[in-house]
Amino acid sequence: MNTTLITRSNEGEKYLLYAKLDNAKILYNLAKSVNFKEHAVFCALDSGLKISCEDAKSTQGIAFVHTDLFQEYSVKEDCVCIKINLSVLIECLNIFGSIVNSIPTALKICYEGYGHPLSLLLEDNGIITECNIKTMEADSLVNFEFDFDRIINKIIIKSEGLKEALSEIDVSNDIIEIVISIEKQFLRLSSFGLIGDTHIDIPASSDYIESFDCKKTQVNRYKVSFFRNSLKALVSSSKVALRITDSGVMGIQFLIPIPELSKMAFVEFYFCPDEEIE
């Protein structure tokens, strides 16, 4: 364990946010999973850090780093939210590169409050680097009104199965159609390209499907770009929970293993339907 970034007595008291990670790679990988836009809203909550990215008010990606993944974590307000350049954050977290060392890069995160930068201190093999990231007032994010009481269908699928299905979809068209059928008991992904239509069926009985909870048949269409935005999270995940509300809003939760700590993290995406088929 890397212990060079030693916490001095009462050091965290001057900061609104103060946190320590023994391995910066954890935050790096989770931040990358929602890096489909340059800027993000970075929120410190009592339960952990939340990094939210949004595109055209119709898709939203959220990486959540729970407090139990940190070695130290304190926040003085219920919610401390700032806007930052997410690409800069990721670059800073990887400042020592991807060389595999027996001792991981340690990370300290400090934020004093409005007008101050988000400060990162990283230590690798005795070398300490400080990065100060400009902060801005956080934008308001779209409320997708993803009410769990309105979820009609929920499927838990192994990530490998969803990766295989998406790899066979013709993405020359901008739309993917998602069918969850109560009659046929399957998940169908379809695309409609110039050279023909492609349908990939994953039956509820498939080894890939861990849970198939379908209350009624739904057919919705979504932009292919939405799924592209979530591919980094999919690649890192082991399982995916796919949920769709009665209005067609899709929530996808990716379960991402953190082998360094024998724990799990979650990344979520919300998509608005492009077109609903009656």
XYZ file of C-alpha atoms in Angstrom:
278
model
C 0.000 0.000 0.000
C 1.227 3.508 -0.882
C 1.524 5.624 2.247
C 3.685 8.540 1.017
C 0.761 10.965 0.869
C 0.445 10.976 4.652
C -2.435 12.960 6.103
C -1.342 15.612 8.568
C -3.419 16.083 11.698
C -6.644 18.028 10.942
C -5.505 18.539 7.335
C -8.967 17.949 5.902
C -10.731 20.516 8.089
C -10.018 23.477 5.770
C -11.644 21.802 2.769
C -15.261 21.387 1.716
C -14.149 18.126 0.108
C -11.227 16.000 1.186
C -10.597 12.455 -0.028
C -7.800 9.927 -0.426
C -7.483 6.937 -2.730
C -4.588 4.513 -2.557
C -5.064 3.816 -6.268
C -5.881 6.706 -8.643
C -6.658 4.163 -11.372
C -10.051 3.490 -9.753
C -11.268 7.061 -10.281
C -9.485 7.237 -13.653
C -11.339 4.221 -15.063
C -14.735 5.315 -13.758
C -14.303 8.881 -15.043
C -13.300 7.537 -18.475
C -16.502 5.504 -18.654
C -18.597 8.722 -18.903
C -16.122 10.792 -20.915
C -18.290 11.343 -23.991
C -18.374 15.143 -23.534
C -15.588 17.544 -22.554
C -17.200 18.917 -19.389
C -18.949 17.204 -16.492
C -20.664 18.031 -13.222
C -18.558 16.786 -10.313
C -20.567 16.347 -7.109
C -19.418 15.366 -3.632
C -22.203 13.795 -1.582
C -22.290 12.128 1.821
C -22.432 8.791 -0.018
C -19.532 9.483 -2.392
C -18.447 11.243 -5.587
C -20.729 11.495 -8.599
C -19.483 12.500 -12.063
C -22.285 13.338 -14.512
C -22.002 13.957 -18.246
C -24.873 14.989 -20.504
C -25.405 15.189 -24.248
C -28.125 17.218 -25.970
C -30.445 16.917 -22.943
C -31.344 13.399 -24.142
C -28.650 11.156 -22.681
C -26.853 11.239 -19.362
C -23.993 9.182 -17.967
C -23.215 9.001 -14.241
C -20.152 7.421 -12.616
C -20.482 6.917 -8.889
C -17.530 6.373 -6.542
C -18.918 5.210 -3.200
C -17.233 6.261 0.025
C -16.181 2.682 0.788
C -13.795 2.821 -2.188
C -11.851 5.660 -0.505
C -9.339 5.349 2.312
C -10.473 8.752 3.610
C -13.505 10.798 2.608
C -15.177 13.874 4.087
C -17.547 16.507 2.714
C -18.858 19.386 4.837
C -22.095 20.046 2.968
C -24.914 17.792 1.806
C -23.968 18.410 -1.814
C -20.900 20.164 -3.224
C -21.255 20.437 -7.016
C -18.896 22.048 -9.530
C -18.387 21.924 -13.274
C -14.977 20.777 -14.489
C -13.238 19.803 -17.685
C -13.553 16.021 -17.514
C -10.858 15.423 -20.116
C -8.403 17.430 -18.000
C -9.344 15.435 -14.881
C -8.676 12.163 -16.702
C -5.382 13.438 -18.077
C -4.281 14.482 -14.582
C -5.245 11.123 -13.068
C -3.086 9.405 -15.682
C -0.185 11.861 -15.439
C 2.285 9.092 -14.584
C 1.141 7.014 -17.541
C -0.029 3.426 -17.656
C 3.205 1.735 -16.586
C 2.351 -1.144 -14.270
C 4.072 -0.717 -10.898
C 3.932 -2.943 -7.852
C 2.836 0.167 -5.927
C -0.125 2.076 -7.475
C -0.370 5.849 -7.812
C -1.843 7.413 -4.653
C -4.328 10.270 -4.920
C -5.480 13.088 -2.650
C -8.463 15.270 -3.681
C -9.019 18.695 -2.096
C -11.571 21.444 -2.768
C -11.798 24.580 -0.597
C -14.975 26.034 -2.081
C -16.372 28.516 -4.601
C -13.694 30.179 -6.713
C -11.031 27.628 -5.812
C -9.659 24.920 -8.113
C -10.145 21.212 -7.615
C -6.716 20.103 -6.404
C -5.256 16.666 -7.045
C -2.035 15.445 -5.454
C -0.653 12.283 -7.011
C 2.317 10.273 -5.765
C 4.131 7.586 -7.700
C 7.386 6.000 -6.497
C 8.212 9.005 -4.318
C 7.422 11.622 -6.986
C 4.554 13.965 -6.036
C 2.677 16.017 -8.632
C -0.032 18.598 -7.956
C -2.746 19.388 -10.495
C -5.167 22.273 -10.046
C -8.258 22.034 -12.231
C -10.328 25.144 -12.935
C -13.850 24.931 -11.516
C -17.040 26.560 -12.760
C -20.573 26.847 -11.483
C -22.355 23.551 -12.089
C -24.998 23.385 -14.796
C -28.408 22.016 -13.916
C -28.854 18.496 -15.251
C -31.956 17.072 -16.914
C -34.255 15.173 -14.584
C -35.154 12.076 -16.570
C -37.937 11.301 -14.068
C -36.751 7.715 -13.930
C -39.320 6.662 -11.376
C -38.811 3.051 -10.335
C -42.593 2.687 -9.964
C -42.870 3.353 -13.690
C -40.406 0.651 -14.779
C -42.234 -1.786 -17.059
C -39.396 -4.121 -17.990
C -36.078 -5.043 -16.406
C -33.407 -7.391 -17.709
C -30.094 -8.316 -16.099
C -27.651 -9.574 -18.718
C -23.995 -10.556 -18.648
C -21.935 -7.859 -20.325
C -20.412 -10.313 -22.789
C -23.849 -11.069 -24.213
C -24.717 -7.419 -24.789
C -21.269 -6.760 -26.302
C -21.761 -9.601 -28.780
C -25.240 -8.383 -29.740
C -24.104 -4.789 -30.308
C -21.095 -5.940 -32.352
C -23.475 -7.595 -34.831
C -25.726 -4.572 -35.228
C -25.406 -2.542 -38.442
C -24.580 0.952 -37.179
C -24.774 2.579 -40.631
C -28.274 3.569 -39.520
C -28.620 6.083 -36.706
C -31.314 4.129 -34.849
C -31.418 0.943 -32.773
C -34.780 -0.617 -32.032
C -35.180 -2.407 -28.701
C -37.965 -4.973 -28.297
C -38.719 -6.688 -24.992
C -41.472 -9.233 -25.604
C -43.656 -10.869 -22.975
C -45.145 -13.218 -25.592
C -41.878 -14.392 -27.139
C -39.806 -13.935 -23.971
C -36.814 -12.305 -25.639
C -34.749 -9.153 -25.927
C -34.375 -8.087 -29.559
C -31.950 -5.478 -30.925
C -32.635 -4.342 -34.483
C -31.080 -1.962 -36.985
C -32.401 -0.887 -40.360
C -29.606 -0.132 -42.823
C -29.396 0.498 -46.559
C -28.254 -3.073 -47.216
C -31.008 -4.644 -45.113
C -32.339 -5.125 -41.626
C -30.470 -6.809 -38.768
C -32.216 -8.504 -35.830
C -30.375 -9.990 -32.863
C -32.534 -12.004 -30.465
C -31.452 -12.953 -26.946
C -34.043 -15.329 -25.426
C -34.901 -15.171 -21.735
C -33.572 -18.733 -21.461
C -30.101 -17.700 -22.730
C -27.118 -18.289 -20.463
C -26.428 -14.570 -20.863
C -29.722 -13.554 -19.225
C -29.664 -13.638 -15.423
C -33.084 -12.055 -14.893
C -35.962 -11.349 -17.292
C -38.789 -9.350 -15.700
C -41.233 -8.325 -18.434
C -44.668 -6.906 -17.584
C -45.685 -6.065 -21.140
C -44.197 -5.956 -24.622
C -42.343 -2.729 -25.409
C -40.874 -1.490 -28.688
C -38.736 1.660 -28.593
C -36.126 3.247 -30.817
C -32.973 5.011 -29.607
C -30.099 6.803 -31.283
C -27.056 4.613 -31.965
C -24.886 7.437 -30.577
C -26.413 6.863 -27.129
C -25.057 3.324 -27.071
C -21.684 4.476 -28.385
C -21.458 6.846 -25.420
C -21.844 3.907 -23.026
C -19.398 1.492 -24.698
C -16.489 2.330 -22.361
C -18.619 1.424 -19.368
C -19.840 -1.745 -21.079
C -16.294 -2.928 -21.820
C -15.293 -2.506 -18.158
C -18.435 -4.109 -16.723
C -19.363 -7.660 -15.809
C -23.167 -7.296 -15.724
C -25.743 -4.880 -17.097
C -29.188 -4.047 -15.719
C -31.431 -2.704 -18.480
C -34.638 -0.977 -17.347
C -37.317 0.804 -19.388
C -40.155 2.956 -18.046
C -43.683 3.244 -19.426
C -42.597 6.405 -21.297
C -39.702 4.573 -23.005
C -36.893 6.181 -20.996
C -34.117 3.595 -20.708
C -31.824 3.279 -17.717
C -28.742 1.095 -18.054
C -26.690 0.276 -14.977
C -23.230 -1.225 -15.466
C -21.691 -3.262 -12.645
C -17.928 -2.623 -12.762
C -15.550 -4.786 -10.706
C -12.806 -3.083 -8.692
C -10.397 -6.022 -8.319
C -7.876 -3.987 -6.303
C -10.413 -3.761 -3.463
C -12.566 -6.819 -4.221
C -15.526 -4.429 -4.520
C -17.919 -3.156 -7.181
C -18.739 0.260 -8.634
C -21.687 1.405 -10.718
C -22.018 3.535 -13.830
C -25.478 4.500 -15.059
C -26.786 5.873 -18.349
C -30.219 7.282 -19.146
C -31.536 7.526 -22.720
C -34.657 9.190 -24.066
C -36.443 7.276 -26.825
C -36.047 8.681 -30.311
C -39.283 7.173 -31.490
C -41.842 4.919 -29.827
C -43.622 2.272 -31.902
C -47.212 1.490 -31.079
